[in-house]
Coordinates of C-alpha atoms and ligand atoms in Angstrom, one line a residue:
Chain A
X1 CA 0.0 0.0 0.0
X2 CA 2.8 2.4 0.8
X3 CA 4.9 3.3 -2.1
X4 CA 7.7 4.8 -0.1
X5 CA 10.0 2.1 1.4
X6 CA 10.3 2.9 5.1
X7 CA 13.5 0.8 6.0
X8 CA 15.5 2.5 3.3
X9 CA 14.3 6.0 4.3
X10 CA 15.0 5.2 8.0
X11 CA 18.4 4.0 7.2
X12 CA 19.5 7.2 5.6
X13 CA 20.2 9.7 8.3
X14 CA 21.5 6.9 10.4
X15 CA 24.3 6.5 8.0
X16 CA 24.9 10.2 7.9
X17 CA 25.4 10.3 11.5
X18 CA 27.6 7.4 11.5
X19 CA 29.6 9.0 8.8
X20 CA 30.1 12.0 10.8
X21 CA 31.1 10.0 13.9
X22 CA 33.5 8.0 11.8
X23 CA 35.1 11.0 10.3
X24 CA 35.8 12.4 13.8
X25 CA 37.4 9.2 15.0
X26 CA 39.5 8.2 11.9
X27 CA 41.6 11.3 12.4
X28 CA 43.5 10.5 15.5
X29 CA 46.9 10.3 14.0
X30 CA 49.5 7.9 15.2
X31 CA 51.7 9.6 17.8
X32 CA 55.3 10.3 16.9
X33 CA 57.7 8.1 18.9
X34 CA 59.6 11.2 20.1
X35 CA 56.6 12.4 22.0
X36 CA 56.2 9.1 23.7
X37 CA 59.1 10.2 25.9
X38 CA 57.5 13.5 26.8
X39 CA 54.9 13.6 29.6
X40 CA 52.5 15.6 27.3
X41 CA 50.3 14.9 24.4
X42 CA 52.5 15.3 21.3
X43 CA 49.8 16.2 18.8
X44 CA 49.0 19.3 20.9
X45 CA 52.5 20.6 20.6
X46 CA 52.6 19.9 16.8
X47 CA 49.2 21.5 16.4
X48 CA 50.5 24.6 18.2
X49 CA 53.6 24.6 15.9
X50 CA 51.3 24.4 12.8
X51 CA 49.4 27.5 13.9
X52 CA 52.6 29.3 14.6
X53 CA 53.6 28.4 11.0
X54 CA 50.4 29.9 9.8
X55 CA 51.1 33.1 11.6
X56 CA 54.6 33.2 10.3
X57 CA 53.5 32.5 6.7
X58 CA 51.4 35.6 6.9
X59 CA 54.2 37.8 7.9
X60 CA 57.2 36.3 6.1
X61 CA 56.4 37.4 2.6
X62 CA 54.8 40.4 1.1
X63 CA 51.1 40.2 0.2
X64 CA 50.5 40.2 -3.5
X65 CA 47.3 42.2 -3.0
X66 CA 45.9 44.9 -0.9
X67 CA 44.5 43.3 2.2
X68 CA 44.2 45.2 5.4
X69 CA 43.8 42.4 8.0
X70 CA 47.0 40.4 7.4
X71 CA 48.7 41.4 10.6
X72 CA 45.6 40.8 12.7
X73 CA 45.3 37.3 11.2
X74 CA 48.9 36.6 12.0
X75 CA 48.5 37.8 15.6
X76 CA 45.4 35.6 16.0
X77 CA 47.3 32.7 14.7
X78 CA 50.0 33.2 17.2
X79 CA 47.5 33.6 20.0
X80 CA 45.8 30.4 19.0
X81 CA 49.2 28.6 18.9
X82 CA 50.0 30.0 22.4
X83 CA 46.6 28.8 23.8
X84 CA 47.1 25.3 22.4
X85 CA 50.6 25.1 23.7
X86 CA 49.7 26.3 27.2
X87 CA 46.7 24.1 27.3
X88 CA 48.8 21.1 26.2
X89 CA 51.6 21.7 28.7
X90 CA 49.3 22.3 31.6
X91 CA 47.8 18.8 31.1
X92 CA 44.8 18.0 33.2
X93 CA 44.8 21.3 35.1
X94 CA 42.4 22.9 32.8
X95 CA 39.7 20.2 33.2
X96 CA 37.2 19.7 30.5
X97 CA 38.5 22.6 28.3
X98 CA 41.9 21.0 28.3
X99 CA 40.6 17.6 27.6
X100 CA 38.3 18.7 24.8
X101 CA 41.2 20.6 23.2
X102 CA 43.5 17.6 23.4
X103 CA 40.8 15.5 21.7
X104 CA 40.7 17.9 18.8
X105 CA 44.5 18.4 18.6
X106 CA 44.8 16.3 15.4
X107 CA 42.1 18.4 13.8
X108 CA 43.8 21.7 15.0
X109 CA 47.0 20.6 13.5
X110 CA 45.4 19.8 10.1
X111 CA 43.6 23.0 10.1
X112 CA 46.8 25.0 10.9
X113 CA 48.6 23.3 8.0
X114 CA 45.7 23.9 5.7
X115 CA 45.5 27.5 6.6
X116 CA 49.3 27.9 6.1
X117 CA 49.1 26.3 2.7
X118 CA 46.2 28.4 1.8
X119 CA 47.9 31.5 2.8
X120 CA 51.0 30.8 0.8
X121 CA 49.1 29.5 -2.3
X122 CA 47.0 32.7 -2.5
X123 CA 48.3 35.8 -0.8
X124 CA 52.0 35.1 -1.2
X125 CA 52.7 33.3 -4.4
X126 CA 49.4 33.3 -6.3
X127 CA 49.4 29.7 -7.2
X128 CA 45.6 29.8 -7.2
X129 CA 44.0 32.5 -9.5
X130 CA 43.5 35.6 -7.2
X131 CA 40.1 37.0 -7.4
X132 CA 38.5 33.6 -7.3
X133 CA 40.5 32.2 -4.4
X134 CA 40.9 35.0 -1.7
X135 CA 43.4 34.4 1.1
X136 CA 42.2 33.9 4.7
X137 CA 42.7 37.6 5.6
X138 CA 40.3 38.7 2.8
X139 CA 37.6 36.6 4.4
X140 CA 38.4 37.8 7.9
X141 CA 38.2 41.3 6.5
X142 CA 34.6 40.6 5.4
X143 CA 33.7 39.5 8.9
X144 CA 35.2 42.7 10.4
X145 CA 34.2 45.2 7.8
X146 CA 30.9 43.9 6.4
X147 CA 29.6 42.4 9.6
X148 CA 26.3 44.4 9.9
X149 CA 25.1 43.4 6.4
X150 CA 26.1 39.7 6.9
X151 CA 24.4 39.5 10.3
X152 CA 21.2 41.0 8.7
X153 CA 21.3 38.5 6.0
X154 CA 21.9 35.6 8.4
X155 CA 18.9 36.9 10.5
X156 CA 16.7 37.1 7.5
X157 CA 17.5 33.6 6.4
X158 CA 16.9 32.2 9.9
X159 CA 13.6 33.9 10.1
X160 CA 12.4 32.7 6.8
X161 CA 13.7 29.2 7.3
X162 CA 12.2 28.9 10.8
X163 CA 8.8 30.1 9.7
X164 CA 8.5 27.8 6.7
X165 CA 10.0 24.8 8.5
X166 CA 7.8 25.0 11.5
X167 CA 4.7 25.4 9.3
X168 CA 5.8 22.5 7.1
X169 CA 6.7 20.3 9.9
X170 CA 3.5 20.8 11.9
X171 CA 1.4 20.5 8.7
X172 CA 3.3 17.4 7.6
X173 CA 3.0 15.7 11.0
X174 CA -0.7 16.3 11.2
X175 CA -1.3 15.1 7.6
X176 CA 0.9 12.1 8.3
X177 CA -0.9 11.1 11.4
X178 CA -4.4 11.5 9.7
X179 CA -3.3 9.4 6.7
X180 CA -1.8 6.8 8.9
X181 CA -4.7 6.6 11.2
X182 CA -7.8 7.2 9.0
X183 CA -8.6 5.1 5.9
X184 CA -10.8 7.8 4.4
X185 CA -8.3 10.6 4.8
X186 CA -5.8 8.3 3.3
X187 CA -8.1 7.7 0.3
X188 CA -8.2 11.4 -0.5
X189 CA -4.8 12.6 0.5
X190 CA -2.6 9.8 -0.7
X191 CA -3.1 10.4 -4.5
X192 CA -2.4 14.1 -4.0
X193 CA 0.7 13.3 -2.0
X194 CA 1.8 11.0 -4.7
X195 CA 1.2 13.5 -7.4
X196 CA 2.6 16.6 -5.8
X197 CA 5.0 15.4 -3.3
X198 CA 7.9 14.2 -5.4
X199 CA 8.0 17.4 -7.3
X200 CA 11.0 19.5 -6.2
X201 CA 9.7 22.5 -4.3
X202 CA 11.9 24.7 -6.4
X203 CA 9.8 23.7 -9.5
X204 CA 7.0 25.8 -7.9
X205 CA 9.2 28.9 -7.6
X206 CA 7.9 30.9 -10.8
X207 CA 4.3 30.1 -10.1
X208 CA 4.6 30.8 -6.3
X209 CA 6.2 34.3 -7.0
X210 CA 3.3 35.2 -9.2
X211 CA 0.5 33.9 -7.0
X212 CA 1.5 34.8 -3.5
X213 CA 1.2 38.5 -2.4
X214 CA 4.8 38.7 -1.5
X215 CA 8.1 37.0 -2.3
X216 CA 8.4 36.3 1.4
X217 CA 5.1 34.4 1.8
X218 CA 5.9 32.6 -1.5
X219 CA 9.3 31.4 -0.1
X220 CA 7.7 30.5 3.2
X221 CA 5.2 28.4 1.4
X222 CA 7.9 26.6 -0.7
X223 CA 10.0 25.9 2.3
X224 CA 7.0 24.5 4.1
X225 CA 6.2 22.4 1.1
X226 CA 9.8 21.0 0.9
X227 CA 9.6 20.2 4.6
X228 CA 6.1 18.9 4.7
X229 CA 6.5 16.2 2.1
X230 CA 9.2 13.9 3.9
X231 CA 7.6 14.7 7.3
X232 CA 4.2 13.6 6.0
X233 CA 5.5 10.4 4.4
X234 CA 7.6 9.3 7.4
X235 CA 5.0 10.2 10.0
X236 CA 2.4 8.2 7.9
X237 CA 4.6 5.2 7.6
X238 CA 5.6 5.4 11.3
X239 CA 2.0 5.4 12.3
X240 CA 1.1 2.7 9.8
X241 CA 3.9 0.4 11.1
X242 CA 2.9 0.5 14.8
X243 CA 2.4 -3.1 15.9
X244 CA -1.2 -4.1 16.5
X245 CA -0.1 -5.6 19.8
X246 CA 0.4 -2.2 21.2
X247 CA -3.2 -1.3 20.3
X248 CA -4.6 -4.6 21.7
X249 CA -2.8 -4.0 25.0
X250 CA -4.1 -0.4 25.3
X251 CA -7.6 -1.4 24.2
X252 CA -7.9 -4.1 26.9
X253 CA -6.8 -1.6 29.5
X254 CA -9.7 0.7 28.6
X255 CA -8.1 3.0 26.1
X256 CA -10.4 5.2 23.8
X257 CA -9.5 6.0 20.2
X258 CA -8.0 9.4 21.2
X259 CA -5.7 7.7 23.6
X260 CA -4.7 5.2 20.9
X261 CA -3.7 8.1 18.7
X262 CA -2.0 10.4 21.2
X263 CA -0.4 7.9 23.6
X264 CA 0.3 4.9 21.3
X265 CA 0.4 5.8 17.6
X266 CA 2.3 9.1 17.9
X267 CA 4.9 8.0 20.4
X268 CA 5.5 4.8 18.6
X269 CA 5.9 6.7 15.3
X270 CA 8.2 9.4 16.7
X271 CA 11.5 7.8 15.6
X272 CA 10.2 7.9 12.0
X273 CA 8.9 11.5 12.4
X274 CA 12.4 12.6 13.3
X275 CA 13.9 11.0 10.3
X276 CA 11.2 12.9 8.3
X277 CA 12.2 16.1 10.1
X278 CA 15.8 15.6 9.3
X279 CA 15.2 15.0 5.6
X280 CA 12.8 18.0 5.5
X281 CA 15.5 20.2 6.9
X282 CA 17.9 19.2 4.2
X283 CA 15.5 19.8 1.4
X284 CA 14.2 23.1 2.9
X285 CA 17.8 24.5 3.0
X286 CA 18.1 24.0 -0.7
X287 CA 14.7 25.9 -1.3
X288 CA 15.7 28.6 1.1
X289 CA 18.9 29.5 -0.8
X290 CA 17.3 29.3 -4.2
X291 CA 14.3 31.4 -3.2
X292 CA 16.6 34.0 -1.7
X293 CA 18.8 34.1 -4.8
X294 CA 15.8 34.4 -7.1
X295 CA 13.1 36.3 -5.4
X296 CA 13.7 37.4 -1.9
X297 CA 15.7 40.6 -1.5
X298 CA 17.4 39.5 1.8
X299 CA 19.1 36.6 3.3
X300 CA 22.3 34.7 2.9
X301 CA 21.3 33.4 -0.6
X302 CA 20.7 36.9 -1.7
X303 CA 24.0 38.0 -0.2
X304 CA 25.8 35.3 -2.2
X305 CA 24.0 36.5 -5.3
X306 CA 24.9 40.2 -4.7
X307 CA 28.6 39.2 -3.8
X308 CA 28.8 37.4 -7.2
X309 CA 27.4 40.4 -9.0
X310 CA 30.3 42.5 -7.5
X311 CA 32.9 39.8 -8.0
X312 CA 33.4 40.0 -4.3
X313 CA 34.6 36.4 -3.9
X314 CA 35.8 36.8 -0.3
X315 CA 32.2 37.8 0.6
X316 CA 30.9 34.7 -0.9
X317 CA 33.2 32.4 1.0
X318 CA 32.4 34.4 4.2
X319 CA 28.7 33.8 3.6
X320 CA 29.1 30.2 2.7
X321 CA 30.9 29.6 6.0
X322 CA 28.2 31.3 8.0
X323 CA 25.6 29.4 6.1
X324 CA 27.2 26.1 6.7
X325 CA 27.5 27.0 10.5
X326 CA 23.8 27.7 10.6
X327 CA 22.7 24.6 8.8
X328 CA 25.0 22.4 10.9
X329 CA 23.6 24.1 14.0
X330 CA 20.0 23.5 13.0
X331 CA 20.7 19.8 12.5
X332 CA 22.5 19.6 15.8
X333 CA 19.5 21.3 17.5
X334 CA 17.2 18.7 15.9
X335 CA 19.3 15.8 17.0
X336 CA 19.6 17.2 20.5
X337 CA 15.8 17.4 20.7
X338 CA 15.5 13.9 19.3
X339 CA 17.9 12.5 21.8
X340 CA 15.9 14.2 24.6
X341 CA 12.6 12.9 23.3
X342 CA 13.8 9.5 22.5
X343 CA 15.9 8.6 25.4
X344 CA 14.0 5.3 25.5
X345 CA 15.7 4.1 22.3
X346 CA 18.9 2.2 22.9
X347 CA 21.9 3.0 20.9
X348 CA 20.9 6.4 19.4
X349 CA 24.0 7.6 17.4
X350 CA 25.5 11.0 18.3
X351 CA 25.7 13.6 15.5
Chain B
X1 CA 7.6 -8.3 48.2
X2 CA 4.2 -9.9 48.5
X3 CA 3.0 -7.2 50.8
X4 CA 0.3 -5.7 48.6
X5 CA -2.1 -3.0 49.7
X6 CA -4.5 -6.0 49.6
X7 CA -6.9 -4.7 52.2
X8 CA -8.4 -2.3 49.7
X9 CA -8.4 -4.8 46.9
X10 CA -9.8 -7.5 49.1
X11 CA -12.9 -5.7 50.0
X12 CA -13.8 -5.2 46.3
X13 CA -12.3 -8.1 44.4
X14 CA -12.0 -10.9 46.9
X15 CA -15.7 -11.0 47.1
X16 CA -16.1 -11.8 43.5
X17 CA -14.3 -12.6 40.3
X18 CA -16.4 -12.5 37.2
X19 CA -18.3 -15.5 35.9
X20 CA -17.6 -16.4 32.2
X21 CA -20.0 -18.2 29.9
X22 CA -18.8 -19.4 26.4
X23 CA -21.7 -20.8 24.5
X24 CA -21.3 -22.5 21.1
X25 CA -18.5 -20.2 20.0
X26 CA -17.1 -20.9 16.5
X27 CA -14.5 -18.7 14.7
X28 CA -12.6 -18.7 11.5
X29 CA -10.1 -16.6 9.6
X30 CA -10.1 -15.7 6.0
X31 CA -6.6 -16.3 4.6
X32 CA -6.2 -15.5 0.9
X33 CA -9.8 -16.3 0.2
X34 CA -9.7 -19.6 2.0
X35 CA -11.5 -20.0 5.2
X36 CA -9.5 -21.4 8.1
X37 CA -11.8 -22.6 10.8
X38 CA -10.1 -22.1 14.3
X39 CA -12.7 -22.7 16.9
X40 CA -15.5 -25.3 16.5
X41 CA -18.6 -25.0 18.8
X42 CA -16.7 -24.4 22.0
X43 CA -18.8 -24.1 25.1
X44 CA -17.9 -23.9 28.8
X45 CA -18.6 -21.9 31.9
X46 CA -16.2 -20.6 34.5
X47 CA -17.5 -19.9 37.9
X48 CA -16.4 -16.7 39.8
X49 CA -13.0 -17.0 41.3
X50 CA -12.2 -20.2 39.4
X51 CA -8.7 -20.8 37.9
X52 CA -9.1 -22.6 34.5
X53 CA -6.2 -23.7 32.4
X54 CA -6.5 -24.2 28.7
X55 CA -4.3 -26.8 27.1
X56 CA -4.0 -27.7 23.5
X57 CA -1.6 -28.3 20.6
X58 CA 0.2 -25.3 19.2
X59 CA -1.9 -23.3 16.7
X60 CA -5.2 -24.9 17.6
X61 CA -6.9 -21.7 18.5
X62 CA -6.3 -21.0 22.1
X63 CA -5.0 -17.4 21.7
X64 CA -8.0 -16.7 19.4
X65 CA -10.4 -17.9 22.1
X66 CA -8.7 -15.5 24.6
X67 CA -9.0 -12.6 22.1
X68 CA -12.7 -13.3 21.9
X69 CA -13.1 -13.4 25.7
X70 CA -11.1 -10.1 26.0
X71 CA -13.5 -8.6 23.4
X72 CA -10.7 -7.8 20.9
X73 CA -12.6 -9.7 18.3
X74 CA -16.1 -10.9 17.8
X75 CA -16.8 -14.5 17.2
X76 CA -18.4 -15.7 13.8
X77 CA -21.0 -17.4 15.8
X78 CA -22.0 -18.2 19.4
X79 CA -21.9 -15.8 22.5
X80 CA -19.6 -15.0 25.3
X81 CA -20.9 -13.5 28.5
X82 CA -19.2 -11.9 31.5
X83 CA -21.5 -12.2 34.5
X84 CA -24.4 -12.8 32.1
X85 CA -23.8 -9.7 30.0
X86 CA -22.6 -10.3 26.4
X87 CA -19.1 -9.3 25.7
X88 CA -19.1 -6.8 22.9
X89 CA -15.7 -5.2 23.3
X90 CA -12.6 -4.9 25.5
X91 CA -13.2 -3.7 29.0
X92 CA -10.7 -3.2 31.8
X93 CA -12.4 -5.7 34.1
X94 CA -11.0 -8.3 31.7
X95 CA -7.3 -7.8 31.4
X96 CA -4.9 -9.9 29.2
X97 CA -1.2 -10.7 29.8
X98 CA 0.1 -11.6 26.4
X99 CA 2.7 -14.0 25.5
X100 CA 5.1 -11.2 24.7
X101 CA 5.2 -8.6 27.5
X102 CA 4.5 -5.8 24.7
X103 CA 5.6 -3.1 27.1
X104 CA 5.6 0.3 25.4
X105 CA 9.3 1.0 24.8
X106 CA 8.9 4.7 25.2
X107 CA 7.5 4.5 28.7
X108 CA 9.3 3.8 32.0
X109 CA 8.2 0.8 34.0
X110 CA 6.2 3.0 36.2
X111 CA 4.4 4.7 33.2
X112 CA 3.8 1.2 31.6
X113 CA 2.1 0.0 34.7
X114 CA 0.1 3.2 34.9
X115 CA -1.3 2.7 31.4
X116 CA -4.6 1.3 32.4
X117 CA -5.4 3.9 35.0
X118 CA -4.2 6.7 32.7
X119 CA -6.4 5.3 29.8
X120 CA -9.5 5.3 32.1
X121 CA -8.7 8.8 33.2
X122 CA -8.2 7.9 37.0
X123 CA -4.5 8.1 37.4
X124 CA -4.4 11.3 39.2
X125 CA -6.2 10.0 42.2
X126 CA -4.9 6.5 42.1
X127 CA -1.2 6.8 41.7
X128 CA -0.6 4.7 44.9
X129 CA -2.0 1.7 43.1
X130 CA 0.7 1.9 40.5
X131 CA 3.3 1.9 43.3
X132 CA 1.6 -1.1 45.0
X133 CA 1.5 -3.1 41.8
X134 CA 5.2 -2.5 41.0
X135 CA 6.1 -3.4 44.6
X136 CA 3.9 -6.6 44.3
X137 CA 6.0 -7.9 41.3
X138 CA 9.2 -6.9 43.2
X139 CA 10.4 -4.2 40.8
X140 CA 10.4 -1.2 43.1
X141 CA 14.0 -0.5 42.2
X142 CA 13.2 -0.3 38.5
X143 CA 10.4 2.2 38.5
X144 CA 12.3 4.5 36.1
X145 CA 13.9 1.9 33.9
X146 CA 13.0 1.6 30.3
X147 CA 11.8 -1.8 28.9
X148 CA 15.0 -2.2 27.0
X149 CA 16.9 -2.2 30.3
X150 CA 14.9 -5.1 31.7
X151 CA 15.4 -8.9 31.4
X152 CA 12.7 -11.1 29.9
X153 CA 11.5 -12.2 33.3
X154 CA 11.4 -8.6 34.7
X155 CA 9.5 -7.4 31.5
X156 CA 7.0 -10.1 32.0
X157 CA 6.5 -9.1 35.7
X158 CA 5.9 -5.6 34.5
X159 CA 3.2 -6.8 32.1
X160 CA 1.7 -8.7 35.0
X161 CA 1.8 -5.6 37.2
X162 CA 0.3 -3.6 34.4
X163 CA -2.7 -6.0 34.3
X164 CA -3.1 -6.3 38.1
X165 CA -3.2 -2.6 38.7
X166 CA -6.6 -2.6 37.1
X167 CA -8.2 -4.8 39.8
X168 CA -9.4 -7.2 37.1
X169 CA -12.3 -9.6 37.8
X170 CA -11.1 -11.9 34.9
X171 CA -7.4 -12.2 34.4
X172 CA -6.5 -13.7 31.0
X173 CA -3.1 -15.1 30.7
X174 CA -1.8 -16.3 27.3
X175 CA 1.3 -18.3 27.9
X176 CA 2.7 -15.6 30.1
X177 CA 5.7 -17.7 31.3
X178 CA 6.3 -19.5 27.9
X179 CA 9.5 -17.7 27.2
X180 CA 11.0 -17.6 30.6
X181 CA 13.8 -19.7 31.9
X182 CA 12.7 -22.6 34.1
X183 CA 13.7 -21.1 37.5
X184 CA 12.0 -17.8 36.8
X185 CA 8.9 -19.7 35.6
X186 CA 8.7 -21.8 38.8
X187 CA 9.0 -18.6 40.9
X188 CA 6.4 -16.8 38.9
X189 CA 4.0 -19.7 39.0
X190 CA 4.1 -19.6 42.8
X191 CA 3.5 -15.9 42.7
X192 CA 0.5 -16.1 40.3
X193 CA -1.0 -18.8 42.5
X194 CA -0.7 -16.8 45.7
X195 CA -1.9 -13.6 44.0
X196 CA -5.0 -15.4 42.6
X197 CA -5.7 -16.9 46.1
X198 CA -5.5 -13.6 47.8
X199 CA -7.3 -11.4 45.2
X200 CA -10.1 -13.8 44.2
X201 CA -10.3 -12.9 40.5
X202 CA -11.2 -15.5 37.9
X203 CA -8.2 -16.7 35.9
X204 CA -8.0 -18.1 32.5
X205 CA -4.6 -19.5 31.6
X206 CA -3.4 -20.7 28.3
X207 CA -0.2 -22.8 28.6
X208 CA 1.6 -25.5 26.8
X209 CA 3.1 -26.8 30.0
X210 CA 0.9 -29.6 31.4
X211 CA 2.7 -29.5 34.7
X212 CA 2.0 -25.7 35.0
X213 CA -1.6 -26.3 34.2
X214 CA -2.2 -29.0 36.9
X215 CA 0.0 -27.2 39.4
X216 CA -2.0 -23.9 39.2
X217 CA -5.6 -24.6 38.0
X218 CA -8.9 -25.8 39.5
X219 CA -9.8 -27.2 36.1
X220 CA -7.9 -28.1 33.0
X221 CA -9.8 -27.8 29.6
X222 CA -8.0 -29.8 26.8
X223 CA -8.5 -28.8 23.2
X224 CA -8.2 -30.9 20.1
X225 CA -6.1 -30.0 17.0
X226 CA -7.3 -27.0 14.9
X227 CA -10.2 -26.3 14.7
X228 CA -10.2 -26.5 18.4
X229 CA -12.9 -28.5 20.1
X230 CA -13.1 -29.3 23.8
X231 CA -11.7 -32.8 24.3
X232 CA -11.8 -33.0 28.0
X233 CA -12.7 -30.9 31.0
X234 CA -10.8 -32.1 34.1
X235 CA -11.2 -31.0 37.7
X236 CA -8.0 -30.7 39.7
X237 CA -9.2 -30.8 43.3
X238 CA -6.0 -30.8 45.2
X239 CA -5.9 -28.1 47.9
X240 CA -3.5 -25.1 47.7
X241 CA -0.7 -24.6 48.3
X242 CA 0.3 -27.5 46.1
X243 CA 3.4 -29.5 45.8
X244 CA 5.1 -30.3 42.5
X245 CA 5.8 -33.8 43.7
X246 CA 2.2 -34.6 44.7
X247 CA 1.5 -38.1 43.2
X248 CA -2.0 -37.2 42.4
X249 CA -0.8 -34.3 40.3
X250 CA 1.7 -36.5 38.5
X251 CA -1.1 -39.0 37.6
X252 CA -3.3 -36.2 36.3
X253 CA -0.4 -35.0 34.2
X254 CA 0.1 -38.5 32.7
X255 CA -3.6 -38.6 31.9
X256 CA -3.6 -35.3 30.2
X257 CA -0.5 -36.0 28.2
X258 CA -2.3 -39.1 27.0
X259 CA -5.2 -37.0 25.9
X260 CA -2.7 -34.8 23.9
X261 CA -1.3 -38.1 22.4
X262 CA 2.0 -37.9 24.1
X263 CA 1.6 -40.8 26.5
X264 CA 4.2 -42.9 24.7
X265 CA 7.0 -40.7 25.9
X266 CA 6.0 -41.1 29.6
Ligands
ADP401 N1 -5.5 -12.6 12.7 C1 -5.4 -13.8 12.2 N2 -5.5 -13.9 10.8 C2 -5.5 -15.1 10.3 N3 -5.2 -16.2 10.9 C3 -5.0 -16.2 12.2 C4 -5.1 -15.0 12.9 N4 -4.8 -15.2 14.2 C5 -4.5 -16.5 14.3 N5 -4.7 -17.1 13.0 C6 -4.6 -18.6 12.8 O1 -5.4 -19.3 13.6 C7 -4.8 -20.4 14.2 C8 -4.9 -20.5 15.7 O2 -4.0 -19.5 16.2 P1 -3.8 -19.2 17.7 O3 -5.2 -19.0 18.3 O4 -2.8 -18.1 17.9 O5 -3.3 -20.6 18.2 P2 -2.6 -21.1 19.6 O6 -3.5 -22.1 20.1 O7 -1.3 -21.6 19.4 O8 -2.7 -19.8 20.5 C9 -3.4 -20.5 13.6 O9 -3.3 -21.3 12.6 C10 -3.2 -19.0 13.1 O10 -2.4 -19.1 12.0
MG402 MG1 -1.1 -18.7 21.3

């Protein structure tokens, strides 16, 4: 009866999380034997050195372009190198901060080396063509000099995304529960869902911008649509797959239909619902950016578009980084909520 | 551990379990267009407070009969009555303990046991009954545990507590101990017997363990292969508490195994 295969859908984010967890683990580099002799964590010292190298790489050669923040970047790099070194040498004195930093030392090392290489390849020797590949100090410059506009854009994006996502998630959840629970609702809604659901929400963009009173409401609708479809399908399949045994138990104990929906079907379907929420988050990000690029005159997508128009590549990278942090933060928030609500599940993977 | 707040329960339930009348009940399932007859003209009566064990080959229709008694399904023909009133649907005076504990994994032990009172909307005033039922099955230390943290025996105890908290007049047990190890099973058999004696509810127990049936029940009803028909209705009149070595019970067990066609092995 269901055209969407649940087990496959359920498997998806699980593997994403596992992927993330795996990526974090696989980076613990083998310790150099020299540091075995020292009473401190070797990779912390090396990481500190890598950041110092980054700072030096900023100052050693002349910049090939006109960037005003080179010195500040270099100083920041030295400060970070110092913090890493002090934290490493003070061992367990710094408690959780120290332990967390030690755990991330291999990452800090790689990051320091990457930044050094980036600095040298762009600002110093121009191995990468210049306007397209700005050096780190150019991006830092965006954050220091264009901050208000960037913050405004980020705020506009969050507002638009949040509104559309909440509307889509609630509507999808209610629709999913209704289809899963009631045969007659399923009869009417299922064909519509099959017809409209798989359509990428961005395909509606031209029509939506004509028919809605504002581009903002059109975008909200599209984001809600992109969120609502996976949430509906997964909530529905979650409700439909609840074992009859649970209903039997509840019914023999005197449960009425409302109890069966609210206290049996919905809690049992919740793990599926969260998979739907996760998938909806992903597809709504895509709609958000496209909508901002095409119609809405604000937000990070619009900022990207604007930066491209002025060939301000550093601004584009800066906006991308902010966007990535926001998206990742949203997913983290979703998983935190899930972990809290689904403590009863054993072996929930950490994001 | 067996210190229940019995006083309150005793006044209401000790006086009276429910009477059950099964009259000419037949049932069948449609499987891919074919009709599978499962129960064939089953009739028997259970007196208030009686403990009746149902024995029969696997797949003969015992669980189906219990579902009809619980009111989860309606029979194709025949009637079932509780205290003279036809059974038309589930009601919390008839509580089932299923073969699988089927605890709700998203609820703690306490909230699982509270399910019935919550569903009936009386939990707010009756919270002490939940505590008493959990204490009764010896799981006070696991109130806040989730089902996945329990062993099979503990989960089945929770299922028992979840049933008992409703003060059932008819307790329906569908092979509740079938999946437990033999030590846990023996302990829980003794607990069920003493509970039943103290509380006075009528009990219907499906089991595949002949020894369990004769150890616990006043009466053993033996069913034929599917479709289930009543083959024998045997009274077990040894007084409680019983002893497993009782020669009278051993002889009964031999007779019943003979009825089930297993006498050659004994
Ligand atoms: N809901 C159902 N639909 C179709 N067949 C069923 C259903 N429930 C039970 N049966 C069939 O009825 C027969 C009796 O089942 P059951 O009452 O569970 O036997 P048991 O005596 O082992 O408890 C079995 O053959 C089973 O396959
Ligand atoms: Mg059975």
